[in-house]
Amino acid sequence: MDIKAFKMDGLGNDFVIIDQRSQDFNLNKDQIIKVCDRSFIGCDQLILIKKNKEIDADVEFYNSDGSVSGACGNGTRCVADLLSKESGKKEITLLTASGSLKSKILGSNLVETEIGIPKVNWEEIPLSKQLDTQDLKIEIVDKNNTKHIGGTAVNVGNPHIIFFVDDIEAFDLQSIGPKIENHQLFPEKCNVTLAKVVNKNLIKVKVWERGAGLTKACGTAACATAVAANINNLVEKTTNIEFALGNLTISIDEKNSIHMKGPVSDIKNIDIKL
């Protein structure tokens, strides 16, 4: 099977995007895993674009392990940019598993997406039991065997836990990530972020993404981190979240809705042979 597709990324968080509006076929889990495998094509997530008669398109997100992702902020921004270049529209609406998301195309490969109102109640995360989601009291240990206890849980279309630490490089996220992702508190697993507050408008982060592993950037993690930092009175309503390759700007408006602004890459056409 020959498939026409696109490759894009947001700050290195990369995607294979397949437009199914004119290609009528289904991919099984093994095929999704193969496409995401970096020895084949390689990406953090596979994205499928599907027809929607009322808005611009439906989108489905799949992690590199073949599992479904409820939300993908950078992926949403990339698809919005792709469809804008196709149609010339400066506002794109996409229906995702976590709701209808509107994006504004700001020019110079800059896209802003409204992610919506975060969920912070324990049953909405979801957690396996009732706890204070501001402080889950989960223990992580740094490379010097110093214990850190904390963790703030936020759901922004998928579940996240954020640990605010003094030095994100002092922890081995490759080891910590899968343990916390599969922690008994999270029946749907979770994304794991280490965050250092630099000042009231800047947070440095490293992210372990549920179903994908270590990633260069994660849009929903940026949103969840900004929300968690606001809950803990650490930052202003507009905050820059710094990844290895650049920043995403997260703003929380008067309705408590999250807006995520950042760059997307140019569009690369690719051919996939399955």
Tab-separated table of N, CA and C in Angstrom, residues 16-127:
chain	number	residue	atom	x	y	z
A	16	VAL	N	3.800	12.316	11.689
A	16	VAL	CA	3.429	11.911	10.335
A	16	VAL	C	1.932	12.166	10.220
A	17	ILE	N	1.538	12.943	9.212
A	17	ILE	CA	0.135	13.334	9.036
A	17	ILE	C	-0.385	12.710	7.743
A	18	ILE	N	-1.446	11.934	7.865
A	18	ILE	CA	-2.054	11.287	6.700
A	18	ILE	C	-3.437	11.874	6.479
A	19	ASP	N	-3.655	12.424	5.294
A	19	ASP	CA	-4.940	13.029	4.939
A	19	ASP	C	-5.843	11.942	4.354
A	20	GLN	N	-6.827	11.519	5.139
A	20	GLN	CA	-7.735	10.457	4.702
A	20	GLN	C	-9.005	11.007	4.046
A	21	ARG	N	-9.068	12.302	3.847
A	21	ARG	CA	-10.259	12.867	3.210
A	21	ARG	C	-10.398	12.383	1.771
A	22	SER	N	-9.288	12.058	1.137
A	22	SER	CA	-9.340	11.568	-0.254
A	22	SER	C	-8.705	10.195	-0.406
A	23	GLN	N	-8.244	9.619	0.708
A	23	GLN	CA	-7.654	8.282	0.685
A	23	GLN	C	-8.471	7.404	1.629
A	24	ASP	N	-9.200	6.472	1.105
A	24	ASP	CA	-10.122	5.668	1.912
A	24	ASP	C	-9.470	4.340	2.282
A	25	PHE	N	-8.855	4.301	3.460
A	25	PHE	CA	-8.243	3.070	3.954
A	25	PHE	C	-8.103	3.174	5.470
A	26	ASN	N	-7.890	2.047	6.112
A	26	ASN	CA	-7.693	2.026	7.552
A	26	ASN	C	-6.317	1.452	7.870
A	27	LEU	N	-5.705	1.965	8.930
A	27	LEU	CA	-4.438	1.435	9.408
A	27	LEU	C	-4.682	0.661	10.694
A	28	ASN	N	-4.091	-0.529	10.807
A	28	ASN	CA	-4.211	-1.268	12.063
A	28	ASN	C	-3.090	-0.845	13.014
A	29	LYS	N	-3.149	-1.346	14.234
A	29	LYS	CA	-2.190	-0.931	15.269
A	29	LYS	C	-0.753	-1.230	14.861
A	30	ASP	N	-0.522	-2.406	14.275
A	30	ASP	CA	0.841	-2.775	13.868
A	30	ASP	C	1.378	-1.832	12.801
A	31	GLN	N	0.503	-1.402	11.878
A	31	GLN	CA	0.937	-0.467	10.831
A	31	GLN	C	1.252	0.913	11.412
A	32	ILE	N	0.459	1.340	12.393
A	32	ILE	CA	0.717	2.622	13.058
A	32	ILE	C	2.068	2.579	13.763
A	33	ILE	N	2.331	1.494	14.476
A	33	ILE	CA	3.612	1.341	15.168
A	33	ILE	C	4.764	1.356	14.171
A	34	LYS	N	4.581	0.698	13.029
A	34	LYS	CA	5.641	0.651	12.013
A	34	LYS	C	5.947	2.047	11.476
A	35	VAL	N	4.908	2.822	11.164
A	35	VAL	CA	5.120	4.175	10.641
A	35	VAL	C	5.859	5.038	11.666
A	36	CYS	N	5.513	4.884	12.942
A	36	CYS	CA	6.123	5.694	14.002
A	36	CYS	C	7.538	5.250	14.353
A	37	ASP	N	7.899	4.034	13.994
A	37	ASP	CA	9.219	3.488	14.305
A	37	ASP	C	10.296	4.295	13.572
A	38	ARG	N	11.299	4.767	14.318
A	38	ARG	CA	12.324	5.627	13.721
A	38	ARG	C	13.298	4.869	12.827
A	39	SER	N	13.216	3.565	12.802
A	39	SER	CA	13.996	2.808	11.818
A	39	SER	C	13.241	2.713	10.488
A	40	PHE	N	11.976	3.182	10.473
A	40	PHE	CA	11.169	3.209	9.238
A	40	PHE	C	10.956	4.669	8.820
A	41	ILE	N	9.829	5.278	9.199
A	41	ILE	CA	9.620	6.717	8.968
A	41	ILE	C	9.985	7.477	10.233
A	42	GLY	N	9.250	7.207	11.309
A	42	GLY	CA	9.571	7.762	12.611
A	42	GLY	C	8.838	9.035	12.971
A	43	CYS	N	8.205	9.026	14.154
A	43	CYS	CA	7.521	10.212	14.667
A	43	CYS	C	7.081	9.947	16.095
A	44	ASP	N	6.737	11.032	16.805
A	44	ASP	CA	6.160	10.889	18.140
A	44	ASP	C	4.705	10.433	18.052
A	45	GLN	N	3.970	11.024	17.106
A	45	GLN	CA	2.561	10.663	16.911
A	45	GLN	C	2.226	10.581	15.429
A	46	LEU	N	1.286	9.688	15.118
A	46	LEU	CA	0.682	9.609	13.788
A	46	LEU	C	-0.662	10.329	13.859
A	47	ILE	N	-0.930	11.175	12.870
A	47	ILE	CA	-2.178	11.946	12.851
A	47	ILE	C	-2.952	11.623	11.586
A	48	LEU	N	-4.247	11.335	11.747
A	48	LEU	CA	-5.136	11.100	10.614
A	48	LEU	C	-6.118	12.258	10.488
A	49	ILE	N	-6.219	12.815	9.286
A	49	ILE	CA	-7.204	13.870	9.003
A	49	ILE	C	-8.391	13.237	8.294
A	50	LYS	N	-9.597	13.503	8.776
A	50	LYS	CA	-10.805	12.917	8.190
A	50	LYS	C	-11.823	14.003	7.875
A	51	LYS	N	-12.745	13.684	6.965
A	51	LYS	CA	-13.753	14.654	6.523
A	51	LYS	C	-14.703	15.037	7.646
A	52	ASN	N	-15.094	16.297	7.634
A	52	ASN	CA	-16.163	16.788	8.488
A	52	ASN	C	-16.907	17.845	7.688
A	53	LYS	N	-18.201	17.650	7.463
A	53	LYS	CA	-18.971	18.537	6.599
A	53	LYS	C	-19.252	19.901	7.239
A	54	GLU	N	-19.152	19.983	8.575
A	54	GLU	CA	-19.545	21.210	9.263
A	54	GLU	C	-18.357	22.094	9.630
A	55	ILE	N	-17.200	21.484	9.917
A	55	ILE	CA	-16.003	22.256	10.238
A	55	ILE	C	-14.876	21.798	9.320
A	56	ASP	N	-13.671	22.260	9.565
A	56	ASP	CA	-12.576	22.012	8.622
A	56	ASP	C	-12.209	20.533	8.512
A	57	ALA	N	-12.150	19.816	9.640
A	57	ALA	CA	-11.780	18.393	9.579
A	57	ALA	C	-11.905	17.760	10.955
A	58	ASP	N	-11.963	16.424	10.961
A	58	ASP	CA	-11.771	15.634	12.172
A	58	ASP	C	-10.310	15.203	12.196
A	59	VAL	N	-9.736	15.078	13.385
A	59	VAL	CA	-8.379	14.541	13.477
A	59	VAL	C	-8.312	13.472	14.559
A	60	GLU	N	-7.522	12.445	14.278
A	60	GLU	CA	-7.268	11.380	15.242
A	60	GLU	C	-5.770	11.312	15.498
A	61	PHE	N	-5.396	11.133	16.781
A	61	PHE	CA	-3.992	11.091	17.164
A	61	PHE	C	-3.653	9.696	17.703
A	62	TYR	N	-2.514	9.166	17.269
A	62	TYR	CA	-2.036	7.873	17.750
A	62	TYR	C	-0.598	8.008	18.222
A	63	ASN	N	-0.319	7.480	19.419
A	63	ASN	CA	1.036	7.493	19.949
A	63	ASN	C	1.909	6.481	19.213
A	64	SER	N	3.203	6.582	19.432
A	64	SER	CA	4.121	5.705	18.723
A	64	SER	C	4.022	4.241	19.149
A	65	ASP	N	3.352	3.975	20.278
A	65	ASP	CA	3.119	2.584	20.672
A	65	ASP	C	1.794	2.051	20.123
A	66	GLY	N	1.130	2.850	19.285
A	66	GLY	CA	-0.121	2.430	18.662
A	66	GLY	C	-1.369	2.799	19.435
A	67	SER	N	-1.207	3.323	20.639
A	67	SER	CA	-2.365	3.682	21.460
A	67	SER	C	-2.962	5.009	21.003
A	68	VAL	N	-4.237	5.202	21.323
A	68	VAL	CA	-4.932	6.440	20.973
A	68	VAL	C	-4.546	7.542	21.947
A	69	SER	N	-4.305	8.747	21.420
A	69	SER	CA	-4.046	9.913	22.258
A	69	SER	C	-5.271	10.819	22.220
A	70	GLY	N	-5.755	11.210	23.396
A	70	GLY	CA	-6.954	12.037	23.454
A	70	GLY	C	-6.733	13.452	22.967
A	71	ALA	N	-5.498	13.933	23.085
A	71	ALA	CA	-5.195	15.311	22.679
A	71	ALA	C	-3.739	15.412	22.272
A	72	CYS	N	-3.463	16.337	21.387
A	72	CYS	CA	-2.089	16.596	20.948
A	72	CYS	C	-2.022	18.057	20.513
A	73	GLY	N	-1.492	18.897	21.391
A	73	GLY	CA	-1.497	20.332	21.120
A	73	GLY	C	-0.647	20.739	19.935
A	74	ASN	N	0.601	20.274	19.902
A	74	ASN	CA	1.468	20.617	18.780
A	74	ASN	C	0.956	20.006	17.479
A	75	GLY	N	0.407	18.792	17.564
A	75	GLY	CA	-0.155	18.157	16.370
A	75	GLY	C	-1.347	18.923	15.829
A	76	THR	N	-2.182	19.429	16.727
A	76	THR	CA	-3.328	20.240	16.315
A	76	THR	C	-2.856	21.500	15.606
A	77	ARG	N	-1.824	22.137	16.142
A	77	ARG	CA	-1.305	23.350	15.516
A	77	ARG	C	-0.723	23.049	14.132
A	78	CYS	N	-0.046	21.900	14.006
A	78	CYS	CA	0.532	21.526	12.705
A	78	CYS	C	-0.554	21.270	11.664
A	79	VAL	N	-1.594	20.532	12.047
A	79	VAL	CA	-2.681	20.250	11.105
A	79	VAL	C	-3.390	21.545	10.722
A	80	ALA	N	-3.599	22.431	11.684
A	80	ALA	CA	-4.239	23.721	11.386
A	80	ALA	C	-3.427	24.499	10.358
A	81	ASP	N	-2.112	24.504	10.509
A	81	ASP	CA	-1.252	25.209	9.560
A	81	ASP	C	-1.320	24.558	8.178
A	82	LEU	N	-1.318	23.244	8.148
A	82	LEU	CA	-1.407	22.497	6.889
A	82	LEU	C	-2.701	22.817	6.142
A	83	LEU	N	-3.822	22.791	6.857
A	83	LEU	CA	-5.118	23.046	6.224
A	83	LEU	C	-5.282	24.523	5.857
A	84	SER	N	-4.644	25.404	6.619
A	84	SER	CA	-4.678	26.826	6.275
A	84	SER	C	-3.944	27.081	4.966
A	85	LYS	N	-2.815	26.441	4.797
A	85	LYS	CA	-2.061	26.621	3.551
A	85	LYS	C	-2.824	26.047	2.355
A	86	GLU	N	-3.654	25.038	2.611
A	86	GLU	CA	-4.481	24.451	1.556
A	86	GLU	C	-5.652	25.361	1.184
A	87	SER	N	-6.293	25.955	2.206
A	87	SER	CA	-7.540	26.693	1.980
A	87	SER	C	-7.373	28.209	1.948
A	88	GLY	N	-6.288	28.699	2.536
A	88	GLY	CA	-6.118	30.141	2.658
A	88	GLY	C	-6.808	30.734	3.871
A	89	LYS	N	-7.529	29.919	4.638
A	89	LYS	CA	-8.221	30.402	5.831
A	89	LYS	C	-7.241	30.695	6.956
A	90	LYS	N	-7.544	31.708	7.748
A	90	LYS	CA	-6.680	32.078	8.858
A	90	LYS	C	-7.191	31.571	10.203
A	91	GLU	N	-8.364	30.937	10.185
A	91	GLU	CA	-8.883	30.276	11.379
A	91	GLU	C	-9.331	28.875	10.988
A	92	ILE	N	-8.859	27.891	11.715
A	92	ILE	CA	-9.151	26.487	11.409
A	92	ILE	C	-9.755	25.832	12.649
A	93	THR	N	-10.857	25.104	12.453
A	93	THR	CA	-11.499	24.374	13.549
A	93	THR	C	-11.397	22.882	13.293
A	94	LEU	N	-10.891	22.163	14.283
A	94	LEU	CA	-10.695	20.717	14.167
A	94	LEU	C	-11.425	20.008	15.299
A	95	LEU	N	-12.092	18.908	14.955
A	95	LEU	CA	-12.754	18.098	15.973
A	95	LEU	C	-11.814	16.984	16.399
A	96	THR	N	-11.472	16.951	17.689
A	96	THR	CA	-10.595	15.938	18.254
A	96	THR	C	-11.360	15.134	19.304
A	97	ALA	N	-10.721	14.110	19.820
A	97	ALA	CA	-11.356	13.301	20.863
A	97	ALA	C	-11.617	14.110	22.123
A	98	SER	N	-10.880	15.193	22.313
A	98	SER	CA	-11.072	16.017	23.503
A	98	SER	C	-11.923	17.248	23.236
A	99	GLY	N	-12.511	17.326	22.038
A	99	GLY	CA	-13.400	18.440	21.735
A	99	GLY	C	-13.026	19.176	20.468
A	100	SER	N	-13.779	20.225	20.195
A	100	SER	CA	-13.556	21.043	19.005
A	100	SER	C	-12.547	22.139	19.348
A	101	LEU	N	-11.438	22.185	18.603
A	101	LEU	CA	-10.358	23.124	18.893
A	101	LEU	C	-10.195	24.126	17.761
A	102	LYS	N	-10.134	25.412	18.131
A	102	LYS	CA	-9.974	26.473	17.142
A	102	LYS	C	-8.538	26.987	17.155
A	103	SER	N	-7.988	27.171	15.962
A	103	SER	CA	-6.617	27.660	15.826
A	103	SER	C	-6.596	28.914	14.965
A	104	LYS	N	-5.709	29.834	15.333
A	104	LYS	CA	-5.485	31.043	14.541
A	104	LYS	C	-4.110	30.959	13.892
A	105	ILE	N	-4.073	31.231	12.595
A	105	ILE	CA	-2.819	31.226	11.855
A	105	ILE	C	-2.265	32.644	11.891
A	106	LEU	N	-1.130	32.838	12.556
A	106	LEU	CA	-0.614	34.175	12.806
A	106	LEU	C	0.466	34.597	11.819
A	107	GLY	N	0.836	33.692	10.916
A	107	GLY	CA	1.863	34.009	9.936
A	107	GLY	C	3.240	33.627	10.421
A	108	SER	N	4.195	33.523	9.478
A	108	SER	CA	5.586	33.147	9.805
A	108	SER	C	5.652	31.830	10.577
A	109	ASN	N	4.803	30.867	10.157
A	109	ASN	CA	4.758	29.537	10.773
A	109	ASN	C	4.429	29.583	12.272
A	110	LEU	N	3.656	30.585	12.675
A	110	LEU	CA	3.234	30.724	14.071
A	110	LEU	C	1.733	30.461	14.159
A	111	VAL	N	1.362	29.547	15.065
A	111	VAL	CA	-0.039	29.141	15.201
A	111	VAL	C	-0.442	29.162	16.672
A	112	GLU	N	-1.653	29.679	16.949
A	112	GLU	CA	-2.191	29.680	18.312
A	112	GLU	C	-3.466	28.848	18.350
A	113	THR	N	-3.539	27.927	19.296
A	113	THR	CA	-4.705	27.056	19.442
A	113	THR	C	-5.307	27.229	20.830
A	114	GLU	N	-6.638	27.340	20.885
A	114	GLU	CA	-7.326	27.361	22.177
A	114	GLU	C	-7.597	25.916	22.586
A	115	ILE	N	-6.967	25.494	23.659
A	115	ILE	CA	-7.060	24.108	24.125
A	115	ILE	C	-8.298	23.882	24.982
A	116	GLY	N	-8.760	24.939	25.657
A	116	GLY	CA	-9.975	24.826	26.459
A	116	GLY	C	-9.702	24.886	27.954
A	117	ILE	N	-10.725	24.583	28.726
A	117	ILE	CA	-10.664	24.688	30.192
A	117	ILE	C	-10.087	23.402	30.771
A	118	PRO	N	-9.049	23.505	31.593
A	118	PRO	CA	-8.435	22.297	32.157
A	118	PRO	C	-9.315	21.656	33.223
A	119	LYS	N	-9.060	20.383	33.473
A	119	LYS	CA	-9.766	19.645	34.526
A	119	LYS	C	-8.771	19.342	35.642
A	120	VAL	N	-9.195	19.595	36.871
A	120	VAL	CA	-8.275	19.408	37.996
A	120	VAL	C	-8.862	18.556	39.126
A	121	ASN	N	-10.120	18.127	39.006
A	121	ASN	CA	-10.700	17.258	40.028
A	121	ASN	C	-10.172	15.834	39.859
A	122	TRP	N	-10.059	15.121	40.947
A	122	TRP	CA	-9.388	13.813	40.924
A	122	TRP	C	-10.068	12.834	39.969
A	123	GLU	N	-11.423	12.871	39.895
A	123	GLU	CA	-12.131	11.928	39.036
A	123	GLU	C	-12.042	12.316	37.564
A	124	GLU	N	-11.665	13.578	37.296
A	124	GLU	CA	-11.541	14.037	35.909
A	124	GLU	C	-10.153	13.766	35.337
A	125	ILE	N	-9.153	13.523	36.180
A	125	ILE	CA	-7.786	13.334	35.687
A	125	ILE	C	-7.673	12.123	34.754
A	126	PRO	N	-8.143	10.910	35.051
A	126	PRO	CA	-8.703	10.454	36.326
A	126	PRO	C	-7.629	9.820	37.217
A	127	LEU	N	-7.909	9.852	38.548
A	127	LEU	CA	-7.104	9.118	39.512
A	127	LEU	C	-7.885	7.912	39.996
